[in-house]
Coordinates of C-alpha atoms in Angstrom, one line a residue:
Chain A
M470 CA 25.3 9.5 1.2
R471 CA 28.5 8.4 2.8
E472 CA 29.0 11.7 4.6
Y473 CA 25.7 12.0 6.5
L474 CA 26.7 10.5 9.8
I475 CA 23.4 11.3 11.6
L476 CA 21.2 9.8 8.9
R477 CA 23.3 6.6 8.9
V478 CA 23.2 6.2 12.7
I479 CA 19.5 7.0 12.9
T480 CA 18.7 4.6 10.0
K481 CA 20.6 1.8 11.8
L482 CA 18.7 2.5 15.0
L483 CA 15.3 2.7 13.3
F484 CA 15.7 -0.3 11.0
P485 CA 15.0 -3.2 13.5
F486 CA 12.1 -1.3 15.0
I487 CA 10.4 -0.7 11.7
L488 CA 10.8 -4.4 10.9
L489 CA 9.3 -5.3 14.3
F490 CA 6.4 -3.0 13.8
G491 CA 5.8 -4.5 10.3
L492 CA 5.7 -8.0 11.9
Y493 CA 3.4 -6.7 14.6
V494 CA 1.0 -5.2 12.1
Q495 CA 1.1 -8.5 10.1
F496 CA 0.3 -10.8 12.9
H497 CA -1.9 -8.5 15.0
G498 CA -4.3 -7.8 12.1
D499 CA -6.9 -10.1 13.5
F500 CA -7.2 -8.1 16.7
G501 CA -6.4 -4.5 15.8
P502 CA -6.1 -2.4 12.7
G503 CA -3.6 -3.8 10.2
G504 CA -3.1 -6.8 8.0
G505 CA -1.0 -8.0 5.1
F506 CA -1.2 -4.9 2.9
Q507 CA -0.1 -2.5 5.6
A508 CA 2.5 -4.8 7.0
G509 CA 4.0 -5.6 3.6
V510 CA 4.4 -1.9 2.9
I511 CA 5.9 -1.1 6.3
F512 CA 8.3 -4.1 6.0
A513 CA 9.3 -2.8 2.5
A514 CA 9.7 0.7 3.8
S515 CA 12.4 -0.4 6.3
F516 CA 14.5 -1.9 3.4
I517 CA 13.8 1.1 1.2
L518 CA 15.0 3.4 4.0
Y519 CA 18.1 1.3 4.4
S520 CA 18.9 1.3 0.7
M521 CA 18.4 5.0 0.4
V522 CA 21.1 5.6 3.0
F523 CA 23.5 2.7 2.5
G524 CA 22.9 2.1 -1.2
V525 CA 20.7 -0.4 -3.1
Q526 CA 23.6 -2.9 -3.3
A527 CA 23.9 -3.2 0.4
A528 CA 20.1 -4.0 0.7
Q529 CA 20.3 -6.4 -2.3
R530 CA 23.0 -8.4 -0.5
V531 CA 20.3 -9.5 1.9
L532 CA 17.4 -9.6 -0.7
P533 CA 18.8 -10.3 -4.1
D534 CA 16.6 -10.0 -7.2
G535 CA 16.0 -13.8 -7.4
I536 CA 14.7 -14.1 -3.8
L537 CA 12.4 -11.1 -4.3
R538 CA 11.0 -12.5 -7.6
G539 CA 10.4 -15.8 -5.9
A540 CA 8.6 -14.1 -3.0
I541 CA 6.4 -12.1 -5.4
A542 CA 5.0 -15.3 -6.9
G543 CA 5.3 -17.2 -3.6
G544 CA 3.0 -15.0 -1.6
L545 CA 0.3 -15.1 -4.2
L546 CA 0.7 -18.9 -4.6
L547 CA 0.4 -19.3 -0.8
Y548 CA -2.9 -17.5 -0.9
A549 CA -4.2 -19.5 -3.9
L550 CA -3.0 -22.8 -2.5
V551 CA -4.9 -22.2 0.8
G552 CA -8.0 -22.2 -1.4
V553 CA -6.9 -25.4 -3.2
V554 CA -6.4 -27.1 0.2
D555 CA -9.9 -26.1 1.1
L556 CA -11.2 -27.6 -2.1
M557 CA -9.4 -30.8 -1.3
L558 CA -11.1 -30.8 2.1
G559 CA -14.4 -30.8 0.3
V560 CA -15.7 -27.2 0.9
N561 CA -15.8 -24.1 -1.2
Y562 CA -12.6 -22.3 -2.4
L563 CA -11.2 -20.2 0.5
D564 CA -13.6 -21.5 3.1
Y565 CA -11.1 -22.1 5.9
S566 CA -13.3 -23.7 8.5
P567 CA -12.4 -27.4 8.0
M568 CA -8.6 -26.8 8.0
L569 CA -8.6 -27.6 11.7
T570 CA -11.0 -29.6 13.9
N571 CA -12.5 -26.5 15.5
P572 CA -14.0 -24.3 12.7
K573 CA -12.9 -21.1 14.4
D574 CA -9.3 -22.3 14.7
G575 CA -9.5 -23.2 11.0
Q576 CA -10.7 -19.7 10.2
H577 CA -7.9 -18.3 12.3
L578 CA -5.3 -20.4 10.5
G579 CA -6.7 -19.7 7.0
I580 CA -6.8 -15.9 7.7
F581 CA -3.2 -16.1 9.1
L582 CA -1.9 -17.9 6.0
V583 CA -3.7 -15.7 3.6
E584 CA -2.6 -12.5 5.2
L585 CA 1.0 -13.8 5.3
G586 CA 0.7 -14.4 1.5
V587 CA -0.6 -10.9 1.0
G588 CA 2.2 -9.4 3.1
I589 CA 5.0 -11.4 1.3
T590 CA 3.8 -10.4 -2.1
V591 CA 3.1 -6.7 -1.2
A592 CA 6.5 -6.3 0.5
S593 CA 8.5 -7.9 -2.3
V594 CA 6.7 -6.0 -5.1
M595 CA 7.3 -2.7 -3.3
M596 CA 11.0 -3.5 -2.8
T597 CA 11.4 -4.7 -6.4
M598 CA 9.8 -1.5 -7.7
F599 CA 12.1 0.7 -5.7
F600 CA 15.3 -1.3 -6.4
T601 CA 14.4 -1.4 -10.1
F602 CA 13.7 2.3 -10.3
A603 CA 16.9 3.2 -8.3
T604 CA 19.2 1.0 -10.3
W605 CA 17.7 1.6 -13.8
R606 CA 20.0 3.2 -16.4
E607 CA 19.3 4.1 -20.0
E608 CA 21.2 1.9 -22.4
Chain B
M630 CA -16.1 19.7 17.6
A631 CA -15.8 16.7 15.2
E632 CA -17.2 18.9 12.4
A633 CA -14.6 21.6 13.2
V634 CA -11.8 19.0 12.8
D635 CA -13.3 17.7 9.6
I636 CA -13.6 21.2 8.2
I637 CA -10.0 22.1 9.1
I638 CA -8.6 19.0 7.5
L639 CA -10.7 19.4 4.4
A640 CA -9.6 23.0 4.1
L641 CA -6.0 22.0 4.4
M642 CA -6.6 19.3 1.7
T643 CA -8.0 22.0 -0.6
V644 CA -5.0 24.2 0.0
T645 CA -2.7 21.3 -0.7
V646 CA -4.4 20.5 -4.0
I647 CA -4.2 24.1 -5.1
G648 CA -0.5 24.0 -4.4
I649 CA -0.1 20.7 -6.4
V650 CA -1.8 22.4 -9.4
V651 CA 0.1 25.6 -9.2
I652 CA 3.7 24.5 -8.4
R653 CA 5.9 23.4 -11.3
N654 CA 8.7 21.8 -9.2
L655 CA 7.7 18.1 -9.3
L656 CA 9.7 17.3 -6.1
A657 CA 7.5 19.8 -4.2
V658 CA 4.4 18.3 -5.9
V659 CA 5.4 14.8 -4.7
M660 CA 5.9 16.1 -1.2
L661 CA 2.5 17.9 -1.3
S662 CA 0.7 14.7 -2.5
G663 CA 2.3 12.8 0.4
I664 CA 0.9 15.5 2.8
Y665 CA -2.5 15.2 1.0
S666 CA -2.5 11.4 1.7
L667 CA -1.6 12.0 5.3
L668 CA -4.5 14.5 5.6
A669 CA -6.8 11.9 4.0
A670 CA -5.6 9.4 6.5
S671 CA -6.5 11.9 9.3
I672 CA -10.0 12.2 7.9
F673 CA -10.4 8.4 7.9
V674 CA -9.3 8.3 11.5
A675 CA -11.9 11.0 12.3
M676 CA -14.5 8.8 10.7
D677 CA -13.3 5.8 12.8
A678 CA -12.1 3.9 9.7
V679 CA -8.7 3.0 11.2
D680 CA -7.9 0.2 8.9
V681 CA -8.4 2.4 5.8
A682 CA -6.5 5.2 7.5
F683 CA -3.6 2.9 8.2
T684 CA -3.5 1.8 4.5
E685 CA -3.7 5.4 3.3
A686 CA -0.9 6.5 5.6
A687 CA 1.4 3.6 4.8
V688 CA 0.7 3.3 1.0
G689 CA -0.4 6.9 0.0
A690 CA 1.9 9.0 2.3
G691 CA 4.7 6.5 2.6
I692 CA 5.5 4.2 -0.3
S693 CA 4.0 6.1 -3.2
T694 CA 5.9 9.2 -2.2
V695 CA 9.2 7.3 -2.2
L696 CA 8.3 5.6 -5.6
F697 CA 7.5 9.0 -7.1
I698 CA 10.8 10.4 -5.9
A699 CA 12.6 7.4 -7.4
T700 CA 10.7 8.1 -10.7
L701 CA 11.7 11.7 -10.6
A702 CA 15.4 10.6 -10.3
L703 CA 14.8 8.8 -13.6
T704 CA 13.0 11.6 -15.4
T705 CA 13.0 15.3 -14.6
R706 CA 12.2 17.6 -11.7
I707 CA 10.6 20.5 -13.5
E708 CA 7.2 20.2 -15.2
K709 CA 7.0 21.5 -18.7
K710 CA 4.7 24.4 -19.5
P711 CA 1.5 23.1 -21.0
A712 CA 1.1 23.8 -24.7
H713 CA -2.6 24.6 -24.5
K714 CA -4.7 27.0 -22.5
P715 CA -6.2 25.2 -19.5
L716 CA -9.7 26.4 -20.3
L717 CA -11.1 23.1 -21.6
P718 CA -9.8 20.9 -18.7
L719 CA -11.0 23.6 -16.3
F720 CA -14.5 23.4 -17.9
V721 CA -14.5 19.6 -17.7
C722 CA -13.4 19.7 -14.0
I723 CA -16.1 22.3 -13.1
V724 CA -18.8 20.3 -14.8
T725 CA -17.7 17.0 -13.2
G726 CA -17.4 18.6 -9.8
A727 CA -20.9 20.2 -10.1
V728 CA -22.3 16.7 -11.1
L729 CA -20.6 15.1 -8.1
I730 CA -21.8 17.7 -5.7
Y731 CA -25.4 17.5 -7.1
S732 CA -25.3 13.7 -6.7
S733 CA -23.9 13.9 -3.2
L734 CA -27.2 15.6 -2.2
D735 CA -28.8 12.2 -2.7
M736 CA -26.3 10.4 -0.6
A737 CA -27.3 8.8 2.7
R738 CA -26.2 10.8 5.8
Y739 CA -22.8 9.7 7.3
G740 CA -23.4 6.7 9.7
D741 CA -27.2 6.5 8.8
P742 CA -28.3 3.1 10.1
N743 CA -31.1 3.0 7.5
S744 CA -28.9 3.6 4.5
P745 CA -28.8 0.7 2.0
A746 CA -25.0 0.2 2.7
N747 CA -25.7 -0.4 6.4
R748 CA -28.8 -2.5 5.9
H749 CA -27.7 -5.1 3.3
V750 CA -24.8 -7.4 4.4
A751 CA -23.1 -5.1 6.9
T752 CA -25.4 -6.1 9.8
Y753 CA -24.8 -9.8 8.9
Y754 CA -21.0 -9.3 9.2
L755 CA -21.3 -7.4 12.5
E756 CA -23.6 -9.9 14.1
N757 CA -21.9 -13.1 12.9
T758 CA -18.2 -12.4 12.6
K759 CA -17.5 -13.4 16.2
K760 CA -19.6 -16.6 15.9
D761 CA -18.2 -17.6 12.4
T762 CA -14.5 -16.8 12.7
G763 CA -13.8 -15.8 16.4
I764 CA -11.9 -12.8 15.2
P765 CA -12.5 -9.4 16.9
N766 CA -11.5 -7.2 14.0
V767 CA -14.5 -7.4 11.6
V768 CA -12.6 -5.6 8.8
T769 CA -9.9 -8.3 8.7
A770 CA -12.6 -11.1 8.8
V771 CA -14.5 -9.5 5.9
L772 CA -11.3 -8.9 3.9
A773 CA -9.6 -12.3 4.4
S774 CA -12.5 -14.6 5.0
Y775 CA -15.9 -13.5 3.8
R776 CA -14.5 -11.6 0.8
G777 CA -11.5 -13.8 0.3
Y778 CA -11.9 -13.9 -3.5
D779 CA -11.8 -10.1 -3.7
T780 CA -8.6 -9.9 -1.7
L781 CA -7.1 -12.7 -3.9
G782 CA -7.9 -10.4 -6.9
E783 CA -6.3 -7.4 -5.2
V784 CA -3.1 -9.4 -4.5
T785 CA -3.1 -10.5 -8.1
V786 CA -3.3 -6.8 -9.2
I787 CA -0.2 -6.0 -7.1
F788 CA 1.5 -9.1 -8.4
T789 CA 0.8 -8.0 -12.0
A790 CA 2.2 -4.5 -11.2
G791 CA 5.4 -6.0 -9.9
I792 CA 5.8 -8.3 -12.9
G793 CA 5.1 -5.3 -15.2
V794 CA 7.9 -3.3 -13.6
I795 CA 10.3 -6.2 -13.8
L796 CA 9.5 -6.8 -17.5
L797 CA 9.7 -3.1 -18.5
L798 CA 12.7 -1.9 -16.4
G799 CA 14.2 -5.1 -14.8
S800 CA 17.9 -5.8 -14.8
W801 CA 17.5 -8.8 -17.1
R802 CA 17.0 -6.3 -20.0
R803 CA 20.5 -5.1 -19.6
G804 CA 21.9 -8.6 -19.4
L805 CA 24.0 -7.5 -16.5
K806 CA 24.4 -9.5 -13.3
T807 CA 26.0 -6.7 -11.3
P808 CA 24.0 -3.6 -10.3
N809 CA 25.3 -0.1 -11.0
P810 CA 28.4 0.8 -8.9
H811 CA 27.1 3.9 -7.2
P812 CA 23.3 3.6 -7.1
E813 CA 23.0 5.4 -3.8
D814 CA 24.0 8.7 -5.4
E815 CA 20.8 8.9 -7.3
A816 CA 18.6 7.1 -4.7

């Protein structure tokens, strides 16, 4: 796609705003529509758009396979470990209330961390799928 | 007015589905299925389910369309002619559709406050979310806090899907460290 100047310029213009919107959806999910699933997909969409116009290699310089694979497991582990921390604090799995002194703040922190884990796993799975599909060749 | 919007969107969805069935060019089919998801998202907005609409628009209309196109780049763009007459599948579809329509007659009216779905735990969530979690968006509170196990399961499903793609198609199978020299031509 080296010859499509307009696509390249528009992609460069849109890329930071899509990322910003993804982060907004991620961290504003408590107050408005949104959350980890949507934010992860939007975040992945920005990198997929970039790699469709500038090539998968360009996108993989920022997010190589190793980092994405780590993030796939890391997001899920973050979610599960929040539950383990709750067990350590002496309550049921994924009951966030005692994580901070005020139970409401604890719920806020727990939901924030859990949604972050969801977002990380969803974004990295979507990007891994696209990168794998786009670079796959029959032996 | 709201009914008119619903009927127009549902009519457009029907037209889209007929297009999906008839057209043999798979790229056009993928585009139509993206449009179908966008129309479904509009229906969800009309029903005030913004969180679901958001997910449908981002996942259904956005990412799955892109993943389908990436899949078409690996396979083929024209659907093969089916070897059999479509009479048996048509019969199965009509019977299933008739059963679904018949059972929908028993469904509670949309938004009925006395329906079992609205009388069981929904009232508890609506009354206590603010007190328990201090979070204004009840959907997020139910998803991440009250039903945290379910969401953990959903993330595990996505995790498994990602692992499956890596195992089946990942670059480790080729034993190559460098990606293909010109991947953007196909992407």
